[in-house]
Coordinates of C-alpha atoms and ligand atoms in Angstrom, one line a residue:
M549 CA 4.3 31.4 -22.0
V550 CA 1.8 30.8 -24.7
G551 CA 3.5 29.8 -27.2
A552 CA 5.4 27.4 -25.1
K553 CA 2.0 26.3 -24.0
I554 CA 1.4 24.6 -27.9
P555 CA 3.9 23.0 -28.8
T556 CA 3.2 20.6 -24.6
M557 CA -0.9 19.8 -26.4
L558 CA 0.3 19.0 -29.7
W559 CA 2.9 16.4 -27.3
V560 CA 0.2 16.1 -25.8
L561 CA -2.1 15.3 -28.4
G562 CA 0.7 13.4 -30.5
V563 CA 1.6 10.5 -27.0
V564 CA -1.9 10.0 -27.0
F565 CA -2.8 9.3 -30.3
T566 CA 0.5 7.4 -30.9
F567 CA -0.5 4.9 -27.6
G568 CA -4.0 5.0 -28.7
A569 CA -5.3 5.6 -25.5
A570 CA -8.8 6.9 -26.8
A571 CA -11.2 9.0 -25.8
V572 CA -9.1 11.7 -23.9
G573 CA -10.4 15.3 -23.8
L574 CA -8.3 18.2 -24.1
A575 CA -9.1 19.3 -20.8
E576 CA -7.7 16.3 -18.5
A577 CA -4.8 15.6 -21.4
N578 CA -3.1 18.0 -19.0
N579 CA -1.7 15.1 -16.9
V580 CA 0.2 13.2 -18.4
H581 CA 3.4 11.5 -17.6
D582 CA 6.5 9.7 -19.0
F583 CA 7.6 6.8 -16.9
I584 CA 10.9 5.2 -17.8
I585 CA 11.5 2.3 -16.0
K586 CA 15.5 1.8 -16.3
E587 CA 18.4 1.4 -13.6
A588 CA 19.7 3.6 -11.9
N589 CA 23.3 3.7 -9.6
Y590 CA 22.8 4.1 -6.2
P591 CA 25.0 3.7 -3.4
R592 CA 24.7 3.3 0.1
L593 CA 25.9 1.4 2.8
C594 CA 29.5 1.7 1.6
Q595 CA 28.3 0.1 -1.9
N596 CA 27.4 0.8 -5.7
K597 CA 24.0 -0.7 -6.4
K598 CA 22.0 -0.9 -9.6
I599 CA 18.3 -0.5 -9.1
L600 CA 15.6 -0.7 -11.1
T601 CA 14.0 3.2 -11.2
V602 CA 11.4 5.1 -12.4
N603 CA 13.3 8.3 -14.9
G604 CA 16.7 7.4 -12.8
Q605 CA 14.9 9.1 -9.9
F606 CA 14.5 7.1 -6.4
P607 CA 12.2 7.2 -4.8
G608 CA 10.1 7.8 -7.9
P609 CA 8.5 11.4 -8.9
T610 CA 6.1 12.9 -7.5
I611 CA 2.2 12.7 -9.7
T612 CA 0.0 15.8 -8.5
A613 CA -2.8 16.1 -9.2
R614 CA -7.2 17.2 -8.1
R615 CA -10.2 15.5 -7.4
G616 CA -11.9 13.8 -10.2
D617 CA -8.5 14.7 -12.1
V618 CA -7.5 11.7 -15.5
V619 CA -4.2 11.3 -15.0
I620 CA -2.4 8.9 -18.0
V621 CA 1.1 7.2 -17.7
N622 CA 3.1 6.0 -20.3
V623 CA 5.0 3.3 -19.0
I624 CA 8.0 2.6 -21.0
N625 CA 10.3 -0.3 -20.4
Q626 CA 13.9 0.5 -20.9
G627 CA 15.2 -2.6 -18.3
N628 CA 15.4 -5.9 -18.0
K629 CA 12.9 -7.6 -16.9
N630 CA 8.7 -7.5 -17.0
I631 CA 7.3 -4.7 -14.7
T632 CA 3.2 -3.4 -13.9
I633 CA 2.4 -0.4 -12.2
H634 CA -0.5 -0.3 -9.8
W635 CA -2.3 3.1 -8.5
H636 CA -2.3 1.9 -4.8
G637 CA -6.0 3.5 -3.4
V638 CA -7.1 4.9 -6.9
D639 CA -11.1 2.9 -6.8
Q640 CA -10.6 2.8 -10.8
P641 CA -14.5 2.6 -11.4
R642 CA -15.3 0.8 -14.1
N643 CA -12.1 0.8 -15.4
P644 CA -10.0 -3.0 -14.1
W645 CA -7.6 -2.4 -17.0
Y646 CA -5.1 0.1 -16.1
D647 CA -5.4 -1.2 -12.6
G648 CA -1.7 -3.5 -12.8
P649 CA -0.8 -5.9 -10.7
E650 CA -0.2 -9.0 -12.3
F651 CA -1.2 -12.0 -14.4
I652 CA -4.3 -10.9 -11.9
T653 CA -5.6 -7.8 -14.4
Q654 CA -2.9 -7.1 -17.1
C655 CA 0.0 -9.1 -18.2
P656 CA 3.3 -7.8 -17.3
I657 CA 5.3 -4.9 -20.2
Q658 CA 7.8 -6.7 -21.0
P659 CA 11.3 -5.2 -21.5
G660 CA 11.2 -2.8 -24.7
T661 CA 7.4 -2.1 -24.5
N662 CA 5.7 0.5 -23.7
F663 CA 1.7 0.6 -22.0
T664 CA -0.3 3.3 -21.3
Y665 CA -2.0 4.1 -18.3
R666 CA -5.4 5.8 -17.8
I667 CA -5.8 7.0 -14.1
L668 CA -9.4 7.7 -13.6
L669 CA -10.1 9.4 -10.1
S670 CA -12.9 9.7 -8.2
E671 CA -13.6 10.5 -5.1
E672 CA -9.8 10.3 -3.4
E673 CA -8.8 13.8 -2.0
G674 CA -5.0 13.4 -0.4
T675 CA -2.4 11.1 -0.8
I676 CA -1.9 8.1 -2.1
W677 CA 0.9 6.6 -4.1
W678 CA 1.9 4.4 -7.4
H679 CA 4.4 1.3 -6.8
A680 CA 5.5 -1.4 -9.2
H681 CA 2.9 -4.9 -9.1
S682 CA 5.6 -7.3 -10.2
D683 CA 8.0 -9.7 -8.4
F684 CA 9.8 -7.1 -6.3
D685 CA 10.4 -4.4 -7.6
R686 CA 7.9 -2.5 -5.6
A687 CA 11.0 -2.0 -3.4
S688 CA 12.9 0.7 -5.5
V689 CA 10.3 1.8 -7.8
H690 CA 7.4 3.8 -6.3
G691 CA 6.6 7.0 -5.7
A692 CA 3.6 9.3 -4.1
F693 CA 0.2 10.3 -5.5
V694 CA -1.7 13.5 -4.9
I695 CA -4.4 14.2 -4.9
H696 CA -5.4 18.5 -4.1
P697 CA -10.1 19.5 -3.7
K698 CA -10.9 20.7 -6.8
N699 CA -10.5 24.1 -8.2
G700 CA -12.5 26.1 -5.4
T701 CA -12.8 23.8 -2.6
Y702 CA -10.1 23.3 0.2
Y703 CA -8.2 21.3 3.3
P704 CA -10.7 20.3 5.5
F705 CA -7.7 22.0 7.9
K706 CA -6.1 24.6 7.9
M707 CA -3.7 25.3 4.6
P708 CA -0.3 24.5 4.8
H709 CA 2.5 25.9 4.3
E710 CA 4.0 23.9 2.9
E711 CA 3.7 19.8 1.4
I712 CA 6.5 17.4 2.0
P713 CA 6.4 13.0 1.0
I714 CA 7.8 11.4 3.6
I715 CA 8.1 8.2 2.3
L716 CA 9.4 6.0 4.1
G717 CA 11.0 2.3 2.9
E718 CA 13.4 -0.9 2.9
W719 CA 16.7 -1.0 1.3
W720 CA 18.4 -4.2 0.6
K721 CA 22.1 -4.6 -0.4
T722 CA 21.2 -7.1 -2.9
D723 CA 19.8 -7.3 -5.7
V724 CA 15.6 -7.6 -4.7
T725 CA 15.0 -10.0 -7.7
H726 CA 17.9 -12.2 -6.5
L727 CA 16.6 -12.3 -3.3
L728 CA 12.8 -12.8 -4.5
E729 CA 14.3 -15.9 -6.5
E730 CA 16.4 -17.1 -4.2
S731 CA 12.9 -17.5 -1.1
K732 CA 11.7 -19.3 -4.0
R733 CA 14.3 -21.5 -4.8
T734 CA 15.0 -22.4 -0.4
G735 CA 11.2 -22.5 0.4
G736 CA 12.8 -20.0 3.5
E737 CA 11.9 -17.0 4.9
V738 CA 13.5 -13.7 2.8
N739 CA 16.1 -12.3 3.9
L740 CA 15.8 -9.1 6.0
S741 CA 16.2 -5.5 4.8
D742 CA 19.8 -4.7 5.0
A743 CA 18.3 -0.7 6.4
N744 CA 15.1 0.8 6.6
I745 CA 14.8 4.4 4.6
I746 CA 13.5 8.6 5.1
N747 CA 12.7 9.6 1.3
G748 CA 15.7 6.7 0.5
Q749 CA 17.8 7.3 3.2
P750 CA 18.8 5.5 5.7
G751 CA 20.5 8.4 8.2
D752 CA 23.0 8.9 10.2
F753 CA 22.5 5.7 12.0
Y754 CA 24.4 4.0 9.5
P755 CA 27.6 3.8 7.6
C756 CA 28.4 6.4 4.4
S757 CA 24.9 7.3 4.8
Q758 CA 25.1 11.0 7.1
S759 CA 26.1 13.2 4.1
N760 CA 23.0 12.6 2.3
I761 CA 20.4 11.9 5.0
F762 CA 17.1 14.1 4.0
K763 CA 16.7 17.4 5.7
L764 CA 13.4 18.9 5.9
P765 CA 14.4 22.9 6.3
V766 CA 11.6 25.2 8.2
Q767 CA 10.7 28.2 8.9
T768 CA 9.5 28.9 12.9
G769 CA 5.4 29.5 13.3
K770 CA 4.6 27.9 9.1
T771 CA 2.9 24.9 9.2
Y772 CA 3.4 21.8 7.5
L773 CA 1.8 19.0 6.1
L774 CA 3.8 15.5 5.5
R775 CA 2.3 13.5 3.4
I776 CA 4.1 10.3 5.2
I777 CA 3.7 7.0 2.7
N778 CA 5.4 3.1 4.1
A779 CA 6.6 1.6 1.0
G780 CA 8.3 -1.0 2.7
L781 CA 8.1 -4.7 1.4
T782 CA 7.7 -6.6 5.1
N783 CA 7.6 -3.5 8.3
D784 CA 5.1 -2.1 10.0
L785 CA 6.3 1.1 11.6
F786 CA 6.5 3.1 14.2
Y787 CA 7.3 7.1 12.9
G788 CA 7.7 10.5 15.0
I789 CA 9.6 13.4 15.2
A790 CA 11.2 14.5 18.4
G791 CA 10.0 17.7 20.4
H792 CA 6.7 17.8 18.0
L793 CA 3.5 16.1 17.7
L794 CA 1.5 15.0 14.9
T795 CA -1.8 16.4 14.6
I796 CA -3.5 13.2 11.3
V797 CA -5.8 14.8 9.5
G798 CA -6.1 11.8 6.9
T799 CA -5.6 8.1 6.0
D800 CA -5.5 6.2 2.1
G801 CA -6.8 9.2 0.0
R802 CA -9.4 10.0 2.6
Y803 CA -9.6 13.3 5.5
T804 CA -10.4 11.8 9.3
K805 CA -11.3 13.4 11.9
P806 CA -8.2 15.5 13.4
F807 CA -6.3 13.7 16.2
T808 CA -2.5 14.7 17.8
V809 CA 0.2 12.6 18.6
K810 CA 3.3 12.0 19.7
H811 CA 4.5 9.3 17.3
I812 CA 2.2 7.2 14.8
M813 CA 1.7 4.0 13.6
I814 CA 1.5 3.1 9.9
S815 CA 1.6 -0.4 8.1
P816 CA 3.0 -1.3 4.7
G817 CA 0.3 0.2 1.4
Q818 CA -0.8 2.7 4.0
T819 CA -0.5 7.0 3.5
M820 CA -1.2 9.2 6.9
D821 CA -1.3 13.1 6.4
A822 CA -0.2 15.0 9.1
L823 CA 0.1 18.5 9.7
L824 CA 3.1 20.1 11.9
E825 CA 3.4 23.2 13.2
A826 CA 7.1 24.4 13.4
D827 CA 6.7 26.0 16.7
R828 CA 10.0 24.8 18.9
A829 CA 12.8 26.4 16.7
I830 CA 14.5 27.7 19.8
N831 CA 12.6 25.5 23.3
G832 CA 13.8 22.5 22.1
S833 CA 15.8 20.9 25.2
S834 CA 19.7 22.0 23.1
N835 CA 18.9 22.5 19.1
G836 CA 17.3 24.3 15.9
R837 CA 17.5 20.2 15.3
Y838 CA 15.9 17.5 15.4
Y839 CA 15.8 13.1 14.3
M840 CA 12.3 12.7 12.6
A841 CA 13.2 9.1 13.2
A842 CA 11.4 5.3 11.5
H843 CA 11.6 2.0 13.7
T844 CA 10.6 -1.2 12.5
F845 CA 7.1 -2.4 14.6
A846 CA 7.8 -5.9 15.1
S847 CA 4.5 -8.0 16.5
N848 CA 5.8 -11.1 16.0
P849 CA 8.5 -11.1 18.4
N850 CA 9.8 -14.9 17.6
L851 CA 11.1 -13.3 13.8
T852 CA 13.9 -11.1 13.0
F853 CA 13.2 -8.0 11.8
T854 CA 15.4 -5.7 10.7
N855 CA 16.3 -3.3 14.3
S856 CA 17.8 -0.8 13.1
T857 CA 16.1 3.3 12.8
A858 CA 16.1 5.6 10.1
T859 CA 16.6 9.4 10.8
A860 CA 16.1 12.3 9.1
I861 CA 16.0 16.6 10.5
L862 CA 14.1 19.1 10.5
D863 CA 16.2 21.8 10.1
Y864 CA 14.8 25.2 11.2
V865 CA 16.3 27.0 8.9
D866 CA 15.8 30.6 11.0
A867 CA 17.3 29.0 14.5
P868 CA 20.5 30.9 16.0
P869 CA 23.4 29.2 14.1
A870 CA 24.9 28.2 17.8
K871 CA 21.8 25.9 18.1
R872 CA 22.0 24.2 14.9
A873 CA 24.9 23.0 15.5
G874 CA 25.5 20.3 17.9
P875 CA 23.2 16.5 17.8
P876 CA 19.8 17.0 16.6
D877 CA 17.5 15.7 19.6
F878 CA 16.1 12.3 19.3
P879 CA 12.4 11.4 19.5
N880 CA 11.1 9.0 21.8
L881 CA 9.7 6.0 19.8
P882 CA 7.6 3.1 21.5
N883 CA 9.9 0.1 21.4
F884 CA 9.7 -2.9 18.4
F885 CA 7.4 -5.2 20.6
D886 CA 5.1 -2.3 21.5
M887 CA 1.2 -3.7 20.7
K888 CA -0.3 -1.3 22.8
A889 CA 1.3 1.3 21.6
A890 CA 0.4 0.1 17.7
T891 CA -3.2 -0.5 18.7
E892 CA -3.8 2.5 20.1
Y893 CA -2.7 4.5 17.1
T894 CA -4.8 2.5 15.2
A895 CA -8.0 3.0 17.6
Q896 CA -8.2 6.2 17.1
L897 CA -8.5 6.4 13.4
R898 CA -11.9 8.4 12.3
S899 CA -13.4 9.1 8.8
L900 CA -14.1 12.9 8.5
A901 CA -17.9 12.4 8.2
S902 CA -18.7 16.4 7.6
K903 CA -21.5 17.5 6.1
D904 CA -18.3 18.2 2.6
H905 CA -17.1 15.2 3.3
P906 CA -19.8 12.2 4.7
V907 CA -19.8 8.7 5.4
D908 CA -21.9 6.3 4.3
V909 CA -21.5 3.5 5.6
P910 CA -23.4 0.0 4.5
M911 CA -26.0 -1.2 7.2
K912 CA -27.2 -3.8 5.8
V913 CA -24.6 -6.9 4.7
D914 CA -26.0 -9.4 1.7
V915 CA -22.6 -11.6 1.2
P916 CA -20.8 -12.0 5.1
M917 CA -17.3 -13.7 4.9
L918 CA -15.1 -14.6 7.1
I919 CA -10.9 -15.1 5.9
T920 CA -8.6 -16.5 8.2
I921 CA -4.9 -15.5 7.7
A922 CA -2.4 -17.4 8.3
V923 CA 1.6 -18.5 7.1
N924 CA 1.5 -22.1 5.8
V925 CA 3.9 -25.0 4.8
L926 CA 3.9 -27.2 1.8
P927 CA 5.7 -30.3 1.2
C928 CA 9.1 -29.8 -0.4
A929 CA 9.2 -31.5 -3.4
S930 CA 11.6 -34.7 -4.0
N931 CA 14.1 -33.1 -5.9
E932 CA 14.9 -30.1 -3.5
T933 CA 16.1 -29.7 -0.3
C934 CA 14.0 -27.0 1.4
E935 CA 14.7 -24.8 4.0
A936 CA 11.1 -24.1 6.3
P937 CA 11.2 -26.0 9.1
D938 CA 11.0 -29.6 8.9
N939 CA 12.3 -29.3 4.6
T940 CA 9.5 -28.1 4.1
R941 CA 8.3 -24.0 1.9
L942 CA 6.8 -21.1 3.2
A943 CA 3.0 -20.8 2.1
A944 CA 0.2 -18.2 2.8
S945 CA -3.8 -18.8 2.7
L946 CA -6.9 -17.2 2.9
N947 CA -8.9 -20.1 4.3
N948 CA -7.1 -22.6 3.2
V949 CA -6.1 -21.8 0.3
S950 CA -2.8 -20.2 -1.0
F951 CA -2.8 -18.6 -4.0
Q952 CA -1.7 -18.8 -7.6
N953 CA -0.7 -17.0 -9.7
P954 CA -2.7 -18.2 -13.5
S955 CA -0.3 -17.1 -17.0
I956 CA -2.6 -15.0 -18.2
D957 CA -4.5 -12.6 -16.6
I958 CA -7.3 -13.5 -14.6
L959 CA -9.4 -10.2 -16.1
D960 CA -9.5 -11.3 -19.6
A961 CA -10.0 -14.3 -18.7
Y962 CA -13.0 -13.1 -17.1
A963 CA -13.9 -11.1 -20.3
Q964 CA -13.6 -13.1 -22.5
S965 CA -14.8 -16.2 -20.9
Q966 CA -11.8 -18.4 -21.1
N967 CA -13.1 -21.9 -18.7
G968 CA -9.4 -23.0 -16.8
V969 CA -7.9 -19.9 -15.9
Y970 CA -9.6 -19.2 -12.4
E971 CA -12.1 -20.9 -10.1
V972 CA -15.6 -19.3 -8.8
N973 CA -15.5 -21.3 -6.0
F974 CA -13.3 -18.5 -3.0
P975 CA -15.4 -19.9 0.7
D976 CA -16.9 -17.7 2.3
K977 CA -15.6 -19.1 5.3
P978 CA -12.6 -21.4 6.4
P979 CA -12.5 -24.6 5.7
F980 CA -12.5 -25.6 9.6
F981 CA -13.2 -23.6 12.8
F982 CA -10.0 -24.1 15.8
N983 CA -8.8 -22.1 18.6
F984 CA -7.3 -19.9 15.4
T985 CA -5.5 -17.2 17.9
D986 CA -4.1 -19.9 20.7
T987 CA -0.6 -21.6 19.7
N988 CA -0.5 -24.4 20.3
V989 CA -2.7 -25.6 17.0
P990 CA -2.6 -28.7 15.5
K991 CA 1.0 -28.8 13.5
E992 CA -1.7 -30.8 10.7
L993 CA -3.3 -27.5 9.6
E994 CA 0.2 -26.0 8.9
V995 CA -0.6 -27.5 5.3
T996 CA -2.3 -25.5 3.1
K997 CA -4.4 -26.3 -0.4
V998 CA -3.8 -23.9 -3.1
G999 CA -5.2 -22.9 -5.8
T1000 CA -6.7 -19.5 -8.0
K1001 CA -10.2 -19.2 -6.9
V1002 CA -11.5 -15.7 -7.3
K1003 CA -15.0 -14.8 -5.2
M1004 CA -18.0 -13.7 -8.0
L1005 CA -19.6 -10.8 -6.6
N1006 CA -23.2 -9.2 -8.0
Y1007 CA -23.3 -5.6 -8.8
G1008 CA -24.2 -3.1 -6.1
E1009 CA -24.3 -6.5 -3.2
V1010 CA -22.9 -5.2 0.4
V1011 CA -19.9 -6.8 1.4
E1012 CA -17.9 -7.3 4.7
V1013 CA -15.3 -9.1 5.5
V1014 CA -14.0 -10.1 8.8
F1015 CA -10.6 -11.0 8.7
Q1016 CA -9.4 -13.4 11.4
D1017 CA -5.6 -14.1 12.6
T1018 CA -4.2 -17.0 12.8
A1019 CA -1.3 -18.4 15.6
I1020 CA -0.4 -21.1 12.6
N1021 CA 2.9 -20.5 12.1
G1022 CA 2.9 -17.3 14.2
A1023 CA 0.5 -14.9 15.6
E1024 CA 1.6 -11.2 13.3
T1025 CA -0.5 -8.4 12.2
H1026 CA -0.9 -8.3 8.5
P1027 CA -1.9 -5.0 6.0
M1028 CA -5.0 -6.4 4.2
H1029 CA -5.1 -3.9 0.7
L1030 CA -8.4 -4.6 -1.3
H1031 CA -7.4 -2.5 -4.9
G1032 CA -11.0 -1.6 -6.8
F1033 CA -12.4 0.2 -3.4
A1034 CA -11.7 1.7 0.1
F1035 CA -13.9 -0.2 3.0
Y1036 CA -14.8 1.4 6.1
V1037 CA -13.4 -0.5 9.3
V1038 CA -15.9 -1.5 11.2
G1039 CA -14.7 -3.6 13.7
R1040 CA -11.4 -4.9 15.7
G1041 CA -10.7 -7.0 18.7
F1042 CA -8.0 -10.0 19.8
G1043 CA -9.0 -13.5 19.6
N1044 CA -11.4 -15.2 18.0
Y1045 CA -14.2 -12.7 16.0
D1046 CA -17.7 -13.4 18.1
A1047 CA -20.3 -13.7 15.2
K1048 CA -22.5 -12.8 18.1
K1049 CA -21.4 -10.7 19.8
D1050 CA -18.9 -8.1 18.0
P1051 CA -21.4 -6.7 15.9
A1052 CA -22.5 -4.3 18.0
T1053 CA -18.6 -2.9 18.9
Y1054 CA -18.7 -2.2 15.4
N1055 CA -18.3 2.0 14.8
L1056 CA -21.1 2.2 12.1
I1057 CA -20.9 5.9 12.2
D1058 CA -17.8 7.0 11.6
P1059 CA -15.7 4.3 10.4
P1060 CA -12.4 5.1 8.9
Y1061 CA -12.8 4.5 5.2
Q1062 CA -8.6 2.9 4.2
N1063 CA -7.9 0.6 1.5
T1064 CA -5.1 -1.0 3.4
V1065 CA -5.9 -2.4 7.4
T1066 CA -3.3 -3.1 9.5
V1067 CA -5.6 -6.7 10.8
P1068 CA -4.0 -6.7 14.4
K1069 CA -1.4 -10.0 16.0
A1070 CA -3.9 -12.5 17.1
G1071 CA -7.1 -11.3 15.9
W1072 CA -9.6 -9.4 13.7
T1073 CA -11.0 -6.6 11.7
A1074 CA -13.9 -6.2 10.1
I1075 CA -14.4 -4.3 6.5
R1076 CA -17.4 -3.4 4.8
W1077 CA -18.0 -1.8 1.4
R1078 CA -20.7 -2.2 -1.6
A1079 CA -19.0 -3.7 -4.9
S1080 CA -20.6 -1.3 -7.5
N1081 CA -17.3 -0.9 -8.9
P1082 CA -17.1 -3.7 -12.3
G1083 CA -13.5 -5.5 -12.7
V1084 CA -11.1 -8.0 -10.3
W1085 CA -10.1 -6.6 -8.1
F1086 CA -7.5 -8.2 -6.7
M1087 CA -6.8 -8.5 -2.5
H1088 CA -3.7 -9.2 -0.6
C1089 CA -1.5 -9.0 2.2
H1090 CA 0.5 -6.1 1.7
F1091 CA 4.3 -7.6 3.1
D1092 CA 5.2 -8.6 -0.2
R1093 CA 6.4 -11.9 0.6
H1094 CA 2.7 -13.1 1.7
T1095 CA 2.0 -12.0 -1.2
V1096 CA 3.9 -14.4 -2.7
W1097 CA 3.7 -17.1 -1.1
G1098 CA 0.0 -16.9 -1.8
M1099 CA -2.4 -14.8 0.9
N1100 CA -4.4 -12.6 -1.8
T1101 CA -7.6 -13.6 -3.3
V1102 CA -9.6 -11.8 -6.5
F1103 CA -13.3 -10.5 -6.4
I1104 CA -15.0 -10.4 -9.5
V1105 CA -17.9 -8.0 -9.5
R1106 CA -20.4 -9.0 -12.4
D1107 CA -21.9 -5.7 -14.6
G1108 CA -25.3 -3.9 -13.6
K1109 CA -27.9 -3.8 -15.4
K1110 CA -27.2 0.2 -16.5
D1111 CA -24.6 0.9 -19.2
D1112 CA -23.0 3.3 -16.4
E1113 CA -22.8 0.0 -14.0
K1114 CA -20.4 -2.1 -16.6
M1115 CA -16.8 -2.1 -16.9
F1116 CA -14.7 0.1 -19.8
S1117 CA -14.2 -2.5 -22.6
R1118 CA -11.0 -4.0 -22.9
P1119 CA -8.5 -1.5 -24.3
A1120 CA -6.5 -2.4 -27.7
N1121 CA -3.0 -2.1 -26.5
M1122 CA -3.1 -4.3 -23.2
P1123 CA 0.5 -5.9 -23.4
R1124 CA 0.0 -10.0 -23.8
C1125 CA 1.6 -12.9 -21.7
Ligands
C2O2568 CU1 -0.1 -1.3 -3.1 CU2 -1.8 -4.2 -4.8 O1 -1.1 -3.0 -3.9
CU2569 CU1 0.9 -10.9 6.0

């Protein structure tokens, strides 16, 4: 044991030294991972396909850490395209350099090159995840990031017998890089995925999928902690397990007040921690086996969507053999269009707000913003034909600005005071007010402006963003995600936000603390956070097609006065564009 430890340490030091990650102490250097980006063959749905992976694994490896740890990940790009990795849900205090989104905080890691991420955990505790943050690479380059309590502290709930990541995703038969290129070329919709998947598998209701369905072996009387992640690109999902209830105890790497449900609704980017009591070995309707299932919650019924159901099996290993032979029970999930079920689930999320896990909800707002969300169109260039209605190209916007990636990253431009890369005039409110959620939106509102506009914030200011969905090209939900912070979700409602009346309905006592919030279809959501993290932070819809269409913006938080309120200086090893 001791003999084995020493070479590991030397190796760790070697890695740290080679990649030049300064100031990594021995204590924290234990949590070091090599992520080799490479293609691997994965047969699914009766076809062989090459996908981009980390270390050949799909879903990718789970990172496990304790609250407050420093985690080092060496990304070695042996793939055939540029890539970056983002640590979704890690605040990265003062440390935007290692946040990941391409052309926002870094240039991509080119094939044949390496980049070492230094990930600073702070208050996160629970389930977060990591994923590629370049093009559509996230479809297969993702994994769980599990943060346990500090040594000597414990879960604010019963100790589970086992913890299992349940990673919900999507599978395309075509190559996702091709998928993106095609949609950019035609300006039309991105082709639907061919399946929803659970831990990489579509399950029993898809061709050629039965023998590899994900099975979770359980024992009667034990408690399991499911760390559920929606890693999909397109679909809000309902998820549940036949014959069993789920007790939600956390979301987005923070604890919640426990509540018990038959099924959850989870948007891309979100995580839900759920306790599962294995108490149905023999008293199910027929079986010692139960399906867990996930299918799309389609908030906009006018859009086509992946309409088949992914399954996995909860298998009581101690049930009588006869009970394990028949078909598993199937859960009752809400139907695809069940807005009520989705809304009711989301409304139950509340912060734990205990002595050990207190809330700190800002009561006074310094920077109020109202941000409209829209799917738009842009004119088709004269030398092309476009597939969106009336020969247009699809786009998307926040406050009628469709975000365009610059060609060098915004963080570098900001740190080096380089002009011409971005503008600092992202608007605090929409350019025009209209009945945002009325289905008869004037046609001329469909076209958006284009730009690379950021919002500047002073260190420590309290920001309130009210996201307002619009009916331009059809209202739908949007999972809005902020980098660099978690935020309190203080309010939500349907229709147009009313600045006079709606704040009176806010929950300022125990609002959920999240990094990805589902803005309701034809409704609004209010979030608050204190900008006490200097740096450059992306904010975007976590539906990937909306991101590539421009439903994004950036917050730049200026340095504060004190030394520990300033961004770390630029690491020497940043990739070049
Ligand atoms: Cu989960 Cu900007 O990302
Ligand atoms: Cu969206």
